[in-house]
Coordinates of C-alpha atoms in Angstrom, one line a residue:
M9 CA 98.2 51.0 -38.2
A10 CA 95.6 51.8 -35.6
D11 CA 93.0 49.9 -37.6
L12 CA 95.2 46.8 -37.6
G13 CA 95.5 47.1 -33.8
R14 CA 91.7 47.3 -33.4
L15 CA 91.2 44.4 -35.7
R16 CA 93.7 42.3 -33.9
E17 CA 92.2 43.1 -30.5
R18 CA 88.8 42.0 -32.0
V19 CA 90.4 38.7 -33.0
L20 CA 91.8 38.2 -29.6
E21 CA 88.5 39.1 -27.9
L22 CA 86.6 36.6 -30.1
E23 CA 89.3 34.0 -29.5
D24 CA 88.6 34.3 -25.7
R25 CA 84.8 34.1 -26.4
R26 CA 85.2 31.1 -28.6
A27 CA 87.3 29.3 -26.0
R28 CA 84.5 29.9 -23.4
W29 CA 81.9 28.7 -25.9
R30 CA 83.9 25.5 -26.5
R31 CA 84.2 24.9 -22.7
L32 CA 80.5 25.3 -22.3
R33 CA 79.8 23.1 -25.3
L34 CA 82.0 20.4 -23.8
S35 CA 80.3 20.6 -20.4
R36 CA 76.9 20.3 -22.1
E37 CA 78.0 17.3 -24.2
L38 CA 79.4 15.6 -21.1
L39 CA 76.1 16.3 -19.2
Q40 CA 73.8 14.8 -21.8
P41 CA 74.8 11.1 -21.3
R42 CA 74.1 11.5 -17.5
I43 CA 70.6 12.9 -18.4
D44 CA 70.0 10.1 -20.8
R45 CA 71.0 7.4 -18.3
D46 CA 68.8 8.9 -15.6
R47 CA 65.9 9.1 -17.9
A48 CA 66.2 5.4 -18.7
L49 CA 66.7 4.6 -15.0
L50 CA 63.6 6.7 -14.1
A51 CA 61.5 4.9 -16.6
E52 CA 62.7 1.6 -15.2
R53 CA 61.9 2.6 -11.6
D54 CA 58.5 4.0 -12.5
R55 CA 57.6 0.7 -14.0
A56 CA 58.8 -1.1 -10.9
Y57 CA 56.7 1.3 -8.7
A58 CA 53.7 0.7 -10.9
S59 CA 54.1 -3.0 -10.5
E60 CA 54.4 -2.8 -6.7
Q61 CA 51.4 -0.5 -6.6
A62 CA 49.4 -2.9 -8.7
D63 CA 50.1 -5.6 -6.2
V64 CA 48.7 -3.4 -3.4
D65 CA 45.6 -2.6 -5.5
R66 CA 44.9 -6.3 -6.1
L67 CA 44.8 -6.8 -2.3
D68 CA 42.5 -3.8 -1.9
R69 CA 39.9 -4.8 -4.4
P70 CA 37.7 -7.9 -4.3
G71 CA 39.2 -10.8 -6.1
L72 CA 41.0 -14.2 -5.8
R73 CA 44.1 -12.7 -4.3
R74 CA 42.2 -10.9 -1.6
L75 CA 40.0 -13.9 -1.0
L76 CA 43.0 -16.3 -0.4
A77 CA 44.7 -13.8 1.8
T78 CA 41.5 -13.4 3.9
L79 CA 41.1 -17.1 4.2
D80 CA 44.6 -17.7 5.6
R81 CA 44.3 -14.6 7.8
S82 CA 47.4 -13.0 6.1
L83 CA 45.6 -10.0 4.4
D84 CA 46.8 -7.3 6.8
E85 CA 50.3 -8.7 6.9
R86 CA 50.5 -8.9 3.1
R87 CA 49.1 -5.5 2.7
V88 CA 51.6 -4.0 5.0
E89 CA 54.4 -5.8 3.2
Q90 CA 53.2 -4.7 -0.2
L91 CA 52.7 -1.1 0.9
A92 CA 56.3 -1.1 2.2
E93 CA 57.6 -2.4 -1.1
A94 CA 55.6 0.1 -3.1
D95 CA 56.8 3.0 -0.9
E96 CA 60.4 1.9 -1.3
A97 CA 59.9 1.7 -5.1
E98 CA 58.3 5.1 -5.1
A99 CA 61.2 6.6 -3.1
R100 CA 63.8 5.1 -5.4
A101 CA 61.9 6.6 -8.4
E102 CA 61.6 10.0 -6.7
E103 CA 65.4 10.0 -6.0
V104 CA 66.2 9.7 -9.7
R105 CA 63.4 12.2 -10.6
A106 CA 65.0 14.8 -8.2
R107 CA 68.5 14.2 -9.6
L108 CA 67.1 14.4 -13.2
A109 CA 65.5 17.7 -12.3
T110 CA 68.8 19.1 -11.1
L111 CA 70.6 17.9 -14.2
A112 CA 67.8 19.6 -16.4
V113 CA 68.4 22.9 -14.6
E114 CA 72.1 22.7 -15.2
A115 CA 71.5 21.8 -18.9
D116 CA 69.1 24.8 -19.3
R117 CA 71.8 27.0 -17.8
L118 CA 74.5 25.8 -20.1
D119 CA 72.1 26.0 -23.1
G120 CA 71.3 29.6 -22.2
D121 CA 75.0 30.6 -21.8
I122 CA 75.8 28.9 -25.1
A123 CA 73.0 30.8 -26.8
L124 CA 74.1 34.1 -25.4
L125 CA 77.5 33.6 -27.0
G126 CA 76.0 33.1 -30.4
D127 CA 78.3 31.7 -33.0
P128 CA 81.8 32.9 -32.0
E129 CA 83.5 30.3 -34.2
T130 CA 82.2 31.9 -37.4
A131 CA 82.7 35.4 -36.0
Y132 CA 86.3 34.5 -35.1
Q133 CA 87.1 33.2 -38.5
E134 CA 85.5 36.2 -40.2
A135 CA 87.5 38.6 -38.0
L136 CA 90.7 36.7 -38.9
S137 CA 89.9 37.1 -42.6
D138 CA 89.2 40.8 -42.1
L139 CA 92.5 41.3 -40.3
V140 CA 94.4 39.5 -43.1
L141 CA 92.8 41.5 -45.8
A142 CA 93.4 44.8 -44.0
A143 CA 97.0 44.0 -43.3
R144 CA 97.7 43.0 -46.9
A145 CA 96.0 46.2 -48.1
Q146 CA 98.1 48.4 -45.8
G147 CA 101.2 46.4 -46.8
H148 CA 100.6 47.3 -50.4
L149 CA 100.1 50.9 -49.6
T150 CA 103.0 51.5 -47.2
G151 CA 105.4 48.9 -48.5
A152 CA 107.5 46.6 -46.2
S153 CA 107.9 49.4 -43.6
S154 CA 108.9 48.6 -40.1
G155 CA 110.5 50.7 -37.5
G156 CA 110.2 52.2 -34.2
T157 CA 107.6 54.6 -32.7
D158 CA 107.9 57.7 -30.7
G159 CA 104.6 57.1 -28.9
A160 CA 103.5 54.4 -26.6
E161 CA 101.2 52.8 -29.2
E162 CA 102.6 49.5 -30.7
V163 CA 103.5 49.7 -34.4
L164 CA 102.1 46.8 -36.3
V165 CA 104.0 45.7 -39.4
P166 CA 101.4 44.5 -41.9
E167 CA 103.6 41.5 -42.9
Q168 CA 103.9 40.4 -39.3
V169 CA 100.1 40.8 -38.8
V170 CA 99.4 38.7 -41.9
G171 CA 101.8 36.0 -40.7
W172 CA 100.2 36.0 -37.2
A173 CA 96.7 35.8 -38.6
E174 CA 97.4 33.2 -41.3
R175 CA 99.1 30.9 -38.7
R176 CA 95.8 30.9 -36.8
Q177 CA 93.8 30.3 -40.0
Q178 CA 96.1 27.4 -40.9
R179 CA 95.6 25.8 -37.4
I180 CA 91.8 26.2 -37.9
H181 CA 92.0 24.4 -41.2
Q182 CA 94.2 21.7 -39.8
R183 CA 91.8 21.1 -36.9
A184 CA 88.8 21.0 -39.3
G185 CA 90.7 18.5 -41.5
I186 CA 91.4 16.2 -38.5
D187 CA 87.8 16.4 -37.4
A188 CA 86.8 15.2 -40.9
V189 CA 89.5 12.4 -41.0
L190 CA 89.3 11.0 -37.5
P191 CA 85.9 9.3 -37.8
V192 CA 87.0 7.6 -41.0
A193 CA 90.2 6.4 -39.4
R194 CA 88.2 5.0 -36.5
Q195 CA 85.9 3.2 -38.9
L196 CA 89.0 1.7 -40.5
V197 CA 90.0 0.3 -37.1
K198 CA 86.5 -1.2 -36.7
E199 CA 86.7 -2.9 -40.1
L200 CA 90.2 -4.3 -39.4
T201 CA 89.2 -5.4 -36.0
R202 CA 86.4 -7.6 -37.6
V203 CA 89.1 -9.1 -39.9
D204 CA 91.5 -9.7 -37.0
R205 CA 88.8 -11.4 -35.0
R206 CA 87.6 -13.6 -37.8
L207 CA 91.0 -14.8 -39.1
P208 CA 92.1 -16.7 -36.0
V209 CA 88.8 -18.6 -36.1
V210 CA 89.4 -19.5 -39.7
A211 CA 93.0 -20.5 -38.9
A212 CA 91.9 -22.7 -36.0
G213 CA 89.2 -24.4 -38.2
I214 CA 91.7 -25.1 -40.9
E215 CA 94.3 -26.5 -38.5
A216 CA 91.7 -28.8 -36.9
S217 CA 89.9 -30.0 -40.0
I218 CA 92.6 -30.5 -42.6
P219 CA 94.9 -33.5 -42.1
A220 CA 98.3 -33.7 -43.7
G221 CA 98.3 -34.6 -47.3
D222 CA 94.7 -33.6 -47.9
P223 CA 94.5 -32.9 -51.7
Y224 CA 91.7 -30.4 -51.2
G225 CA 93.5 -28.4 -48.6
A226 CA 93.8 -25.3 -50.8
L227 CA 90.0 -25.4 -51.5
H228 CA 89.2 -25.4 -47.8
W229 CA 91.6 -22.5 -47.4
V230 CA 89.7 -20.6 -50.2
D231 CA 86.3 -21.3 -48.6
G232 CA 87.5 -20.4 -45.1
L233 CA 88.8 -17.0 -46.3
R234 CA 85.8 -16.1 -48.4
A235 CA 84.1 -14.1 -45.7
V236 CA 87.4 -12.6 -44.6
R237 CA 88.1 -11.3 -48.1
R238 CA 84.7 -9.6 -48.1
Q239 CA 85.6 -7.9 -44.8
I240 CA 89.0 -6.9 -46.2
A241 CA 87.3 -5.4 -49.3
A242 CA 85.1 -3.3 -47.0
A243 CA 88.2 -2.1 -45.1
E244 CA 89.9 -1.2 -48.4
E245 CA 86.9 1.0 -49.3
V246 CA 87.3 2.8 -46.0
A247 CA 91.1 3.1 -46.4
S248 CA 90.6 4.6 -49.9
H249 CA 88.1 7.2 -48.5
L250 CA 90.6 7.9 -45.7
R251 CA 93.4 8.6 -48.2
E252 CA 91.1 11.0 -50.1
E253 CA 90.2 12.9 -46.9
L254 CA 93.9 13.1 -45.9
A255 CA 94.8 14.4 -49.3
A256 CA 92.1 17.1 -49.1
S257 CA 93.2 18.2 -45.6
R258 CA 96.9 18.0 -46.5
L259 CA 97.7 15.9 -43.5
E260 CA 100.8 13.7 -43.8
V261 CA 99.8 10.5 -42.0
D262 CA 100.5 7.0 -43.4
V263 CA 97.5 4.7 -44.1
P264 CA 98.2 1.0 -43.9
E265 CA 98.2 -0.8 -47.3
L266 CA 95.5 -3.5 -47.5
D267 CA 96.1 -4.8 -51.1
D268 CA 98.9 -7.1 -50.0
F269 CA 96.9 -9.6 -48.1
P270 CA 98.4 -13.1 -48.6
Q271 CA 96.9 -14.5 -51.8
R272 CA 95.7 -18.0 -52.1
L273 CA 97.8 -20.5 -54.0
G274 CA 96.9 -23.9 -55.3
S275 CA 93.8 -25.4 -56.7
V276 CA 92.2 -28.8 -56.9
F277 CA 94.8 -29.6 -59.6
D278 CA 97.7 -28.1 -57.7
P279 CA 96.9 -28.2 -54.0
L280 CA 98.9 -26.7 -51.2
S281 CA 100.5 -29.1 -48.8
S282 CA 99.5 -29.1 -45.2
H283 CA 102.7 -27.4 -44.3
Q284 CA 102.3 -24.7 -47.0
L285 CA 98.7 -24.1 -45.9
L286 CA 99.7 -23.7 -42.3
E287 CA 102.4 -21.1 -43.3
R288 CA 99.8 -19.3 -45.4
V289 CA 97.3 -19.1 -42.5
E290 CA 100.0 -17.9 -40.1
G291 CA 101.0 -15.2 -42.6
A292 CA 97.4 -14.0 -42.9
V293 CA 96.9 -13.8 -39.1
A294 CA 100.2 -11.9 -38.8
W295 CA 99.2 -9.6 -41.6
S296 CA 95.9 -8.8 -39.9
A297 CA 97.5 -8.0 -36.6
D298 CA 100.1 -5.8 -38.3
R299 CA 97.5 -3.8 -40.2
L300 CA 95.2 -3.4 -37.2
A301 CA 98.2 -2.1 -35.1
A302 CA 99.0 0.4 -37.9
A303 CA 95.4 1.6 -38.1
K304 CA 95.3 2.1 -34.3
A305 CA 98.6 4.0 -34.4
L306 CA 97.1 6.2 -37.1
V307 CA 94.2 7.1 -34.9
E308 CA 96.5 7.8 -32.0
R309 CA 98.5 10.1 -34.1
L310 CA 95.4 12.0 -35.3
V311 CA 94.2 12.3 -31.7
E312 CA 97.6 13.7 -30.7
L313 CA 97.5 16.2 -33.5
R314 CA 93.9 17.1 -32.5
A315 CA 95.1 17.8 -28.9
E316 CA 97.9 20.0 -30.2
L317 CA 95.3 22.0 -32.0
A318 CA 92.8 22.2 -29.2
D319 CA 92.9 26.0 -29.1
A320 CA 92.7 26.4 -32.9

């Protein structure tokens, strides 16, 4: 059983290395937006400095600006003022440049540490697989033996080792499944948010433009919902993709049904009354709010599951 002990120690060692690698990756990912913001800010401040310096240069070289300042005896005063503004703009740019240099050093350090750790994620999963295979092989050779030990060395029962390792593998697969599903779920929220924003506008337009007894009320209703139905169709495609991803990852999370959107009734020959039309619009708005809330709850549940598997 010593081989199983060494393999398990290897798995635990790689687990620690992988945890450090993930912490470094997270720090690097959080650092990048700060670098990007400072790069944009530096470009903006460099442009401001260049503009101020150009004003100074125009006063220094012969031209209309210098001539006018000379005639009204304000050349020296204007030059001092422009130089002060240029110096201030340069100082503001240098402040950001210095901060950006510090961030770049930190980014290089993190990149170096991450590179030194290699790819512990793959190594960890390979070590887990090796441990499972070795434990199963020993289990077949020795049978379901368990029992005590006369020495200080821990006795590892193959079946227990297999269970220990497979539980870790299962958590890895669950985490990978959530990582694949979560972006699709968030896209569904975006699509339903578009629907939820559009429907109240349509409802308000219908309520304001269709008087009681209008025989063409149903047609206005159809026209007003045409764009909304296209948005719902796009959301249905995302929901279908989400169900496929959930089925592949074996995650049991409910996806809101989108095929029960309130259907239009009536036609030019059999129009809806104003009261019926108002009820239909209110039902559509309530449907949209309910489906959006369900999609947001789905995302929250996936985020919770992701947090539970943070160490997987």
